[in-house]
Amino acid sequence: DYPRWPSLARESILNVPMDLRSIRLSIDGKVIDYSGDIDSVIITGMGGSGVVGDIINDLCLFWDCRVPIIVSKNMRLPRRLSRPLVIAISYSGNTAETIMSANEALARGYPVIGITTGGRLSTALSAKGVPVILTPKASAPRYGLPALLYPALIILERFSVVSVTNELESGISGIENALKHVDDAVNLARQLVNSVPVVWVTESRRGVGIRFKNDLNENAKYYSVVSVVPEGAHNDIAAVITKQNGLKHVAIMGPNDYEGRYEEVLIDVISSFGAKPIIVKLEGKMPLELEMYGATYLGITTLALAELLGVEPVSTEPIDRLKNLLN
Ligand code: F6R
């Protein structure tokens, strides 16, 4: 799917309705008006869909988005808010947590927009007149990332949270650039064999770190942890000196801004305690370009790792079993 990501991104935004702001619904006696001002955006979803919220949260740190982004990966909404917009993302449309959160949002009278390829989320929301953006399919939810992320970005623009129009193509450049680095990705995968990767990221690259960890889990069936600094530098870092067998530190670095320099110091310190961190530099200039470079490059790394381990990358049986029992 990765070579299709540029076209998936471009196709997916064609389906975002122009008139989102003029929607007015009445559900169980509650009027939900999409034209009103919002003071936050809740992005709810799980796994490969939920990571869209983490990535947007990263981007909003750079873009200075007008309202806070609240990432929710739960069956409940985080807390009562006054005027949030809720974006419910589920690739399959059949994830119980996301459907429950969308229903809770509607019960509270919040405007909700669904992003999905179909499933029960689409049926349930459409039946109530709630806008649903149907997005193109990929081989599995996580391989459809741009088709979930790009419509969400357009929604943010429609609700005047941030202007994204001039950024979208940079994300596609990030994908295309990463596709030129497959050999490096394979090399990185080789270095991860027989280890538990500890993924170090700064707060502003949390989405890339979480995506890498999730892809290691789901594609390579490989255990991994993410440590987000600065906080991770105030606790996880202390565990480096125990030299636990098998930990492999991977530091994902953005450009050399203050946060980049923070990671450099971190790398020096953990190296002085015997760790041998692998450094992954995100390439690009624009925030979306860097995130998409990271998601693509590290995703390909996990596919290469799956191949090295002789693991089938697409299926995720334990997740499927859990979801079937929850549905
Ligand atoms: C499987 C995958 C999972 C799913 C998660 C939620 O490819 O990526 O992490 O994304 O189970 O399912 P959806 O995305 O269908 O709501």
GROMACS .gro file of C-alpha atoms and ligand atoms in nm:
model
  343
    1ASP     CA    1   0.000   0.000   0.000
    2TYR     CA    2   0.281   0.247   0.067
    3PRO     CA    3   0.337   0.344  -0.299
    4ARG     CA    4  -0.039   0.415  -0.311
    5TRP     CA    5  -0.027   0.654  -0.016
    6PRO     CA    6   0.007   0.972  -0.225
    7SER     CA    7  -0.301   0.883  -0.429
    8LEU     CA    8  -0.489   0.762  -0.120
    9ALA     CA    9  -0.426   1.101   0.041
   10ARG     CA   10  -0.542   1.294  -0.265
   11GLU     CA   11  -0.851   1.077  -0.327
   12SER     CA   12  -0.965   1.080   0.034
   13ILE     CA   13  -1.012   1.456   0.053
   14LEU     CA   14  -1.246   1.463  -0.247
   15ASN     CA   15  -1.519   1.311  -0.030
   16VAL     CA   16  -1.522   1.581   0.240
   17PRO     CA   17  -1.852   1.767   0.192
   18MET     CA   18  -1.828   2.142   0.132
   19ASP     CA   19  -2.133   2.222   0.345
   20LEU     CA   20  -2.026   2.068   0.679
   21ARG     CA   21  -2.083   2.395   0.862
   22SER     CA   22  -2.442   2.433   0.748
   23ILE     CA   23  -2.559   2.106   0.904
   24ARG     CA   24  -2.821   2.128   1.176
   25LEU     CA   25  -2.960   1.813   1.333
   26SER     CA   26  -3.218   1.728   1.589
   27ILE     CA   27  -3.135   1.404   1.770
   28ASP     CA   28  -3.351   1.285   2.060
   29GLY     CA   29  -3.477   1.637   2.114
   30LYS     CA   30  -3.126   1.792   2.114
   31VAL     CA   31  -3.036   2.038   1.840
   32ILE     CA   32  -2.682   1.993   1.711
   33ASP     CA   33  -2.565   2.293   1.512
   34TYR     CA   34  -2.245   2.255   1.311
   35SER     CA   35  -2.225   2.627   1.236
   36GLY     CA   36  -2.149   2.729   1.596
   37ASP     CA   37  -1.801   2.815   1.719
   38ILE     CA   38  -1.602   2.529   1.870
   39ASP     CA   39  -1.349   2.551   2.153
   40SER     CA   40  -1.178   2.211   2.114
   41VAL     CA   41  -1.155   1.913   1.884
   42ILE     CA   42  -1.181   1.558   2.018
   43ILE     CA   43  -1.036   1.299   1.785
   44THR     CA   44  -1.156   0.957   1.887
   45GLY     CA   45  -1.039   0.626   1.740
   46MET     CA   46  -0.827   0.321   1.816
   47GLY     CA   47  -0.502   0.178   1.681
   48GLY     CA   48  -0.433   0.261   1.318
   49SER     CA   49  -0.727   0.502   1.316
   50GLY     CA   50  -0.654   0.655   1.656
   51VAL     CA   51  -0.298   0.747   1.562
   52VAL     CA   52  -0.445   1.015   1.336
   53GLY     CA   53  -0.526   1.206   1.654
   54ASP     CA   54  -0.167   1.174   1.778
   55ILE     CA   55  -0.030   1.297   1.446
   56ILE     CA   56  -0.268   1.594   1.436
   57ASN     CA   57  -0.175   1.676   1.794
   58ASP     CA   58   0.192   1.685   1.688
   59LEU     CA   59   0.110   1.904   1.388
   60CYS     CA   60  -0.092   2.146   1.597
   61LEU     CA   61   0.210   2.211   1.817
   62PHE     CA   62   0.384   2.351   1.508
   63TRP     CA   63   0.082   2.502   1.336
   64ASP     CA   64  -0.044   2.681   1.644
   65CYS     CA   65  -0.399   2.550   1.601
   66ARG     CA   66  -0.673   2.779   1.730
   67VAL     CA   67  -0.821   2.526   1.973
   68PRO     CA   68  -0.679   2.230   2.170
   69ILE     CA   69  -0.681   1.884   2.016
   70ILE     CA   70  -0.790   1.613   2.258
   71VAL     CA   71  -0.690   1.260   2.159
   72SER     CA   72  -0.927   0.997   2.292
   73LYS     CA   73  -0.864   0.623   2.264
   74ASN     CA   74  -1.140   0.494   2.480
   75MET     CA   75  -1.502   0.384   2.487
   76ARG     CA   76  -1.588   0.701   2.684
   77LEU     CA   77  -1.527   1.061   2.586
   78PRO     CA   78  -1.262   1.224   2.800
   79ARG     CA   79  -1.475   1.466   3.000
   80ARG     CA   80  -1.758   1.711   2.962
   81LEU     CA   81  -1.648   1.999   2.743
   82SER     CA   82  -1.845   2.303   2.642
   83ARG     CA   83  -1.824   2.328   2.261
   84PRO     CA   84  -1.610   2.052   2.110
   85LEU     CA   85  -1.619   1.914   1.759
   86VAL     CA   86  -1.583   1.535   1.765
   87ILE     CA   87  -1.409   1.353   1.480
   88ALA     CA   88  -1.473   0.978   1.512
   89ILE     CA   89  -1.230   0.775   1.304
   90SER     CA   90  -1.262   0.403   1.243
   91TYR     CA   91  -1.122   0.256   0.925
   92SER     CA   92  -1.352  -0.049   0.942
   93GLY     CA   93  -1.637   0.134   1.112
   94ASN     CA   94  -1.673  -0.167   1.340
   95THR     CA   95  -1.462  -0.070   1.640
   96ALA     CA   96  -1.678  -0.077   1.953
   97GLU     CA   97  -1.486   0.194   2.140
   98THR     CA   98  -1.520   0.444   1.855
   99ILE     CA   99  -1.889   0.373   1.796
  100MET     CA  100  -1.961   0.413   2.170
  101SER     CA  101  -1.767   0.741   2.183
  102ALA     CA  102  -1.950   0.879   1.879
  103ASN     CA  103  -2.284   0.788   2.035
  104GLU     CA  104  -2.187   0.947   2.365
  105ALA     CA  105  -2.085   1.265   2.181
  106LEU     CA  106  -2.423   1.284   2.008
  107ALA     CA  107  -2.603   1.219   2.335
  108ARG     CA  108  -2.417   1.516   2.482
  109GLY     CA  109  -2.522   1.729   2.184
  110TYR     CA  110  -2.176   1.768   2.028
  111PRO     CA  111  -2.134   1.791   1.651
  112VAL     CA  112  -1.977   1.465   1.527
  113ILE     CA  113  -1.815   1.380   1.194
  114GLY     CA  114  -1.727   1.020   1.107
  115ILE     CA  115  -1.434   0.911   0.892
  116THR     CA  116  -1.456   0.545   0.787
  117THR     CA  117  -1.471   0.303   0.497
  118GLY     CA  118  -1.820   0.192   0.607
  119GLY     CA  119  -1.930  -0.056   0.875
  120ARG     CA  120  -2.160   0.004   1.171
  121LEU     CA  121  -2.023   0.352   1.241
  122SER     CA  122  -2.127   0.466   0.895
  123THR     CA  123  -2.472   0.307   0.921
  124ALA     CA  124  -2.541   0.439   1.271
  125LEU     CA  125  -2.426   0.795   1.202
  126SER     CA  126  -2.582   0.824   0.856
  127ALA     CA  127  -2.918   0.707   0.993
  128LYS     CA  128  -2.916   1.013   1.220
  129GLY     CA  129  -2.804   1.253   0.945
  130VAL     CA  130  -2.456   1.285   1.097
  131PRO     CA  131  -2.194   1.353   0.826
  132VAL     CA  132  -1.976   1.054   0.739
  133ILE     CA  133  -1.672   1.082   0.514
  134LEU     CA  134  -1.629   0.756   0.327
  135THR     CA  135  -1.265   0.701   0.259
  136PRO     CA  136  -1.084   0.466   0.017
  137LYS     CA  137  -0.977   0.118   0.131
  138ALA     CA  138  -0.631  -0.030   0.188
  139SER     CA  139  -0.515  -0.380   0.287
  140ALA     CA  140  -0.578  -0.315   0.658
  141PRO     CA  141  -0.662  -0.008   0.869
  142ARG     CA  142  -0.304   0.091   0.941
  143TYR     CA  143  -0.211   0.083   0.572
  144GLY     CA  144  -0.480   0.343   0.504
  145LEU     CA  145  -0.329   0.615   0.724
  146PRO     CA  146  -0.332   0.902   0.469
  147ALA     CA  147  -0.692   0.821   0.375
  148LEU     CA  148  -0.791   0.879   0.740
  149LEU     CA  149  -0.556   1.168   0.817
  150TYR     CA  150  -0.615   1.391   0.516
  151PRO     CA  151  -0.994   1.420   0.551
  152ALA     CA  152  -0.943   1.502   0.920
  153LEU     CA  153  -0.707   1.784   0.822
  154ILE     CA  154  -0.964   1.925   0.579
  155ILE     CA  155  -1.227   1.913   0.855
  156LEU     CA  156  -0.997   2.121   1.077
  157GLU     CA  157  -0.972   2.377   0.800
  158ARG     CA  158  -1.350   2.387   0.748
  159PHE     CA  159  -1.392   2.458   1.120
  160SER     CA  160  -1.124   2.731   1.104
  161VAL     CA  161  -0.895   2.547   1.345
  162VAL     CA  162  -0.599   2.583   1.112
  163SER     CA  163  -0.536   2.642   0.745
  164VAL     CA  164  -0.389   2.328   0.587
  165THR     CA  165  -0.426   2.385   0.212
  166ASN     CA  166  -0.064   2.487   0.162
  167GLU     CA  167   0.064   2.197   0.371
  168LEU     CA  168  -0.106   1.896   0.212
  169GLU     CA  169   0.136   1.843  -0.076
  170SER     CA  170   0.433   1.858   0.162
  171GLY     CA  171   0.299   1.546   0.336
  172ILE     CA  172   0.293   1.370   0.001
  173SER     CA  173   0.654   1.477  -0.061
  174GLY     CA  174   0.741   1.323   0.277
  175ILE     CA  175   0.584   0.992   0.171
  176GLU     CA  176   0.759   1.000  -0.167
  177ASN     CA  177   1.093   1.080  -0.008
  178ALA     CA  178   1.061   0.791   0.238
  179LEU     CA  179   0.981   0.553  -0.048
  180LYS     CA  180   1.328   0.631  -0.184
  181HIS     CA  181   1.487   0.507   0.140
  182VAL     CA  182   1.371   0.146   0.141
  183ASP     CA  183   1.730   0.016   0.165
  184ASP     CA  184   1.792   0.226   0.476
  185ALA     CA  185   1.466   0.100   0.625
  186VAL     CA  186   1.573  -0.261   0.565
  187ASN     CA  187   1.905  -0.181   0.729
  188LEU     CA  188   1.730  -0.035   1.031
  189ALA     CA  189   1.511  -0.346   1.053
  190ARG     CA  190   1.822  -0.566   1.060
  191GLN     CA  191   1.951  -0.374   1.361
  192LEU     CA  192   1.627  -0.437   1.549
  193VAL     CA  193   1.634  -0.817   1.526
  194ASN     CA  194   1.661  -0.982   1.870
  195SER     CA  195   1.576  -0.670   2.065
  196VAL     CA  196   1.297  -0.485   2.239
  197PRO     CA  197   1.300  -0.144   2.070
  198VAL     CA  198   1.268   0.154   2.305
  199VAL     CA  199   1.150   0.440   2.086
  200TRP     CA  200   1.255   0.784   2.209
  201VAL     CA  201   1.061   1.081   2.074
  202THR     CA  202   0.996   1.437   2.182
  203GLU     CA  203   0.641   1.548   2.269
  204SER     CA  204   0.609   1.705   1.925
  205ARG     CA  205   0.685   1.374   1.749
  206ARG     CA  206   0.475   1.159   1.979
  207GLY     CA  207   0.256   1.053   1.685
  208VAL     CA  208   0.555   0.922   1.489
  209GLY     CA  209   0.678   0.728   1.793
  210ILE     CA  210   0.338   0.576   1.866
  211ARG     CA  211   0.289   0.488   1.500
  212PHE     CA  212   0.629   0.313   1.490
  213LYS     CA  213   0.551   0.117   1.806
  214ASN     CA  214   0.206   0.019   1.676
  215ASP     CA  215   0.353  -0.092   1.341
  216LEU     CA  216   0.624  -0.294   1.518
  217ASN     CA  217   0.347  -0.464   1.716
  218GLU     CA  218   0.101  -0.519   1.432
  219ASN     CA  219   0.327  -0.574   1.128
  220ALA     CA  220   0.626  -0.750   1.285
  221LYS     CA  221   0.437  -0.890   1.590
  222TYR     CA  222   0.723  -0.736   1.786
  223TYR     CA  223   0.716  -0.591   2.136
  224SER     CA  224   0.823  -0.228   2.173
  225VAL     CA  225   0.781   0.069   2.406
  226VAL     CA  226   0.771   0.443   2.343
  227SER     CA  227   0.938   0.691   2.573
  228VAL     CA  228   0.831   1.052   2.524
  229VAL     CA  229   1.072   1.322   2.637
  230PRO     CA  230   1.102   1.549   2.827
  231GLU     CA  231   0.899   1.330   3.066
  232GLY     CA  232   1.082   1.009   2.967
  233ALA     CA  233   1.409   1.182   3.050
  234HIS     CA  234   1.282   1.215   3.407
  235ASN     CA  235   1.206   0.847   3.463
  236ASP     CA  236   1.262   0.597   3.177
  237ILE     CA  237   1.616   0.724   3.140
  238ALA     CA  238   1.700   0.592   3.486
  239ALA     CA  239   1.631   0.236   3.367
  240VAL     CA  240   1.904   0.258   3.101
  241ILE     CA  241   2.178   0.182   3.354
  242THR     CA  242   2.033  -0.158   3.439
  243LYS     CA  243   2.149  -0.277   3.094
  244GLN     CA  244   1.847  -0.502   3.063
  245ASN     CA  245   1.905  -0.763   2.800
  246GLY     CA  246   1.773  -0.693   2.459
  247LEU     CA  247   1.676  -0.326   2.482
  248LYS     CA  248   1.759  -0.138   2.164
  249HIS     CA  249   1.723   0.238   2.186
  250VAL     CA  250   1.593   0.415   1.876
  251ALA     CA  251   1.591   0.796   1.890
  252ILE     CA  252   1.366   0.960   1.633
  253MET     CA  253   1.497   1.309   1.568
  254GLY     CA  254   1.324   1.604   1.412
  255PRO     CA  255   1.520   1.904   1.284
  256ASN     CA  256   1.773   2.063   1.508
  257ASP     CA  257   1.535   2.293   1.692
  258TYR     CA  258   1.527   2.313   2.072
  259GLU     CA  259   1.358   1.973   2.091
  260GLY     CA  260   1.612   1.825   1.851
  261ARG     CA  261   1.891   1.953   2.074
  262TYR     CA  262   1.716   1.806   2.378
  263GLU     CA  263   1.727   1.465   2.212
  264GLU     CA  264   2.095   1.510   2.130
  265VAL     CA  265   2.168   1.566   2.498
  266LEU     CA  266   1.956   1.263   2.584
  267ILE     CA  267   2.147   1.048   2.336
  268ASP     CA  268   2.479   1.162   2.488
  269VAL     CA  269   2.358   1.075   2.835
  270ILE     CA  270   2.215   0.731   2.757
  271SER     CA  271   2.528   0.650   2.553
  272SER     CA  272   2.745   0.739   2.852
  273PHE     CA  273   2.555   0.472   3.047
  274GLY     CA  274   2.628   0.208   2.786
  275ALA     CA  275   2.326   0.231   2.553
  276LYS     CA  276   2.402   0.234   2.181
  277PRO     CA  277   2.112   0.430   2.038
  278ILE     CA  278   2.018   0.411   1.673
  279ILE     CA  279   1.935   0.756   1.540
  280VAL     CA  280   1.657   0.802   1.286
  281LYS     CA  281   1.649   1.151   1.134
  282LEU     CA  282   1.315   1.267   1.002
  283GLU     CA  283   1.367   1.432   0.665
  284GLY     CA  284   1.183   1.738   0.538
  285LYS     CA  285   1.101   2.093   0.638
  286MET     CA  286   0.727   2.122   0.684
  287PRO     CA  287   0.561   1.959   0.989
  288LEU     CA  288   0.331   1.733   0.785
  289GLU     CA  289   0.619   1.634   0.557
  290LEU     CA  290   0.826   1.521   0.858
  291GLU     CA  291   0.540   1.323   1.013
  292MET     CA  292   0.455   1.149   0.685
  293TYR     CA  293   0.821   1.078   0.618
  294GLY     CA  294   0.845   0.917   0.963
  295ALA     CA  295   0.523   0.716   0.934
  296THR     CA  296   0.620   0.584   0.589
  297TYR     CA  297   0.988   0.515   0.654
  298LEU     CA  298   0.931   0.349   0.990
  299GLY     CA  299   0.629   0.157   0.860
  300ILE     CA  300   0.841   0.010   0.581
  301THR     CA  301   1.103  -0.074   0.844
  302THR     CA  302   0.849  -0.283   1.032
  303LEU     CA  303   0.748  -0.467   0.714
  304ALA     CA  304   1.114  -0.542   0.649
  305LEU     CA  305   1.145  -0.667   1.006
  306ALA     CA  306   0.842  -0.892   0.956
  307GLU     CA  307   1.011  -1.038   0.651
  308LEU     CA  308   1.338  -1.093   0.836
  309LEU     CA  309   1.149  -1.268   1.114
  310GLY     CA  310   0.940  -1.473   0.873
  311VAL     CA  311   0.622  -1.320   1.013
  312GLU     CA  312   0.306  -1.258   0.810
  313PRO     CA  313   0.257  -0.881   0.842
  314VAL     CA  314  -0.106  -0.811   0.753
  315SER     CA  315  -0.315  -1.025   0.986
  316THR     CA  316  -0.356  -0.932   1.352
  317GLU     CA  317  -0.549  -1.227   1.495
  318PRO     CA  318  -0.545  -1.135   1.866
  319ILE     CA  319  -0.686  -0.789   1.782
  320ASP     CA  320  -0.955  -0.945   1.562
  321ARG     CA  321  -1.053  -1.193   1.832
  322LEU     CA  322  -1.081  -0.920   2.094
  323LYS     CA  323  -1.285  -0.698   1.863
  324ASN     CA  324  -1.522  -0.979   1.771
  325LEU     CA  325  -1.588  -1.049   2.137
  326LEU     CA  326  -1.649  -0.681   2.208
  327ASN     CA  327  -1.892  -0.637   1.920
  328F6R     C1  328  -0.521  -0.310   1.204
  328F6R     C2  329  -0.500  -0.186   1.275
  328F6R     C3  330  -0.567  -0.172   1.407
  328F6R     C4  331  -0.702  -0.104   1.390
  328F6R     C5  332  -0.777  -0.094   1.522
  328F6R     C6  333  -0.903  -0.013   1.509
  328F6R     O1  334  -0.469  -0.292   1.074
  328F6R     O2  335  -0.433  -0.101   1.227
  328F6R     O3  336  -0.485  -0.097   1.493
  328F6R     O4  337  -0.683   0.025   1.336
  328F6R     O5  338  -0.811  -0.222   1.564
  328F6R     O6  339  -0.978  -0.057   1.402
  328F6R     P1  340  -1.040   0.047   1.301
  328F6R     O7  341  -0.925   0.127   1.250
  328F6R     O8  342  -1.106  -0.033   1.195
  328F6R     O9  343  -1.134   0.128   1.383
   0.00000   0.00000   0.00000
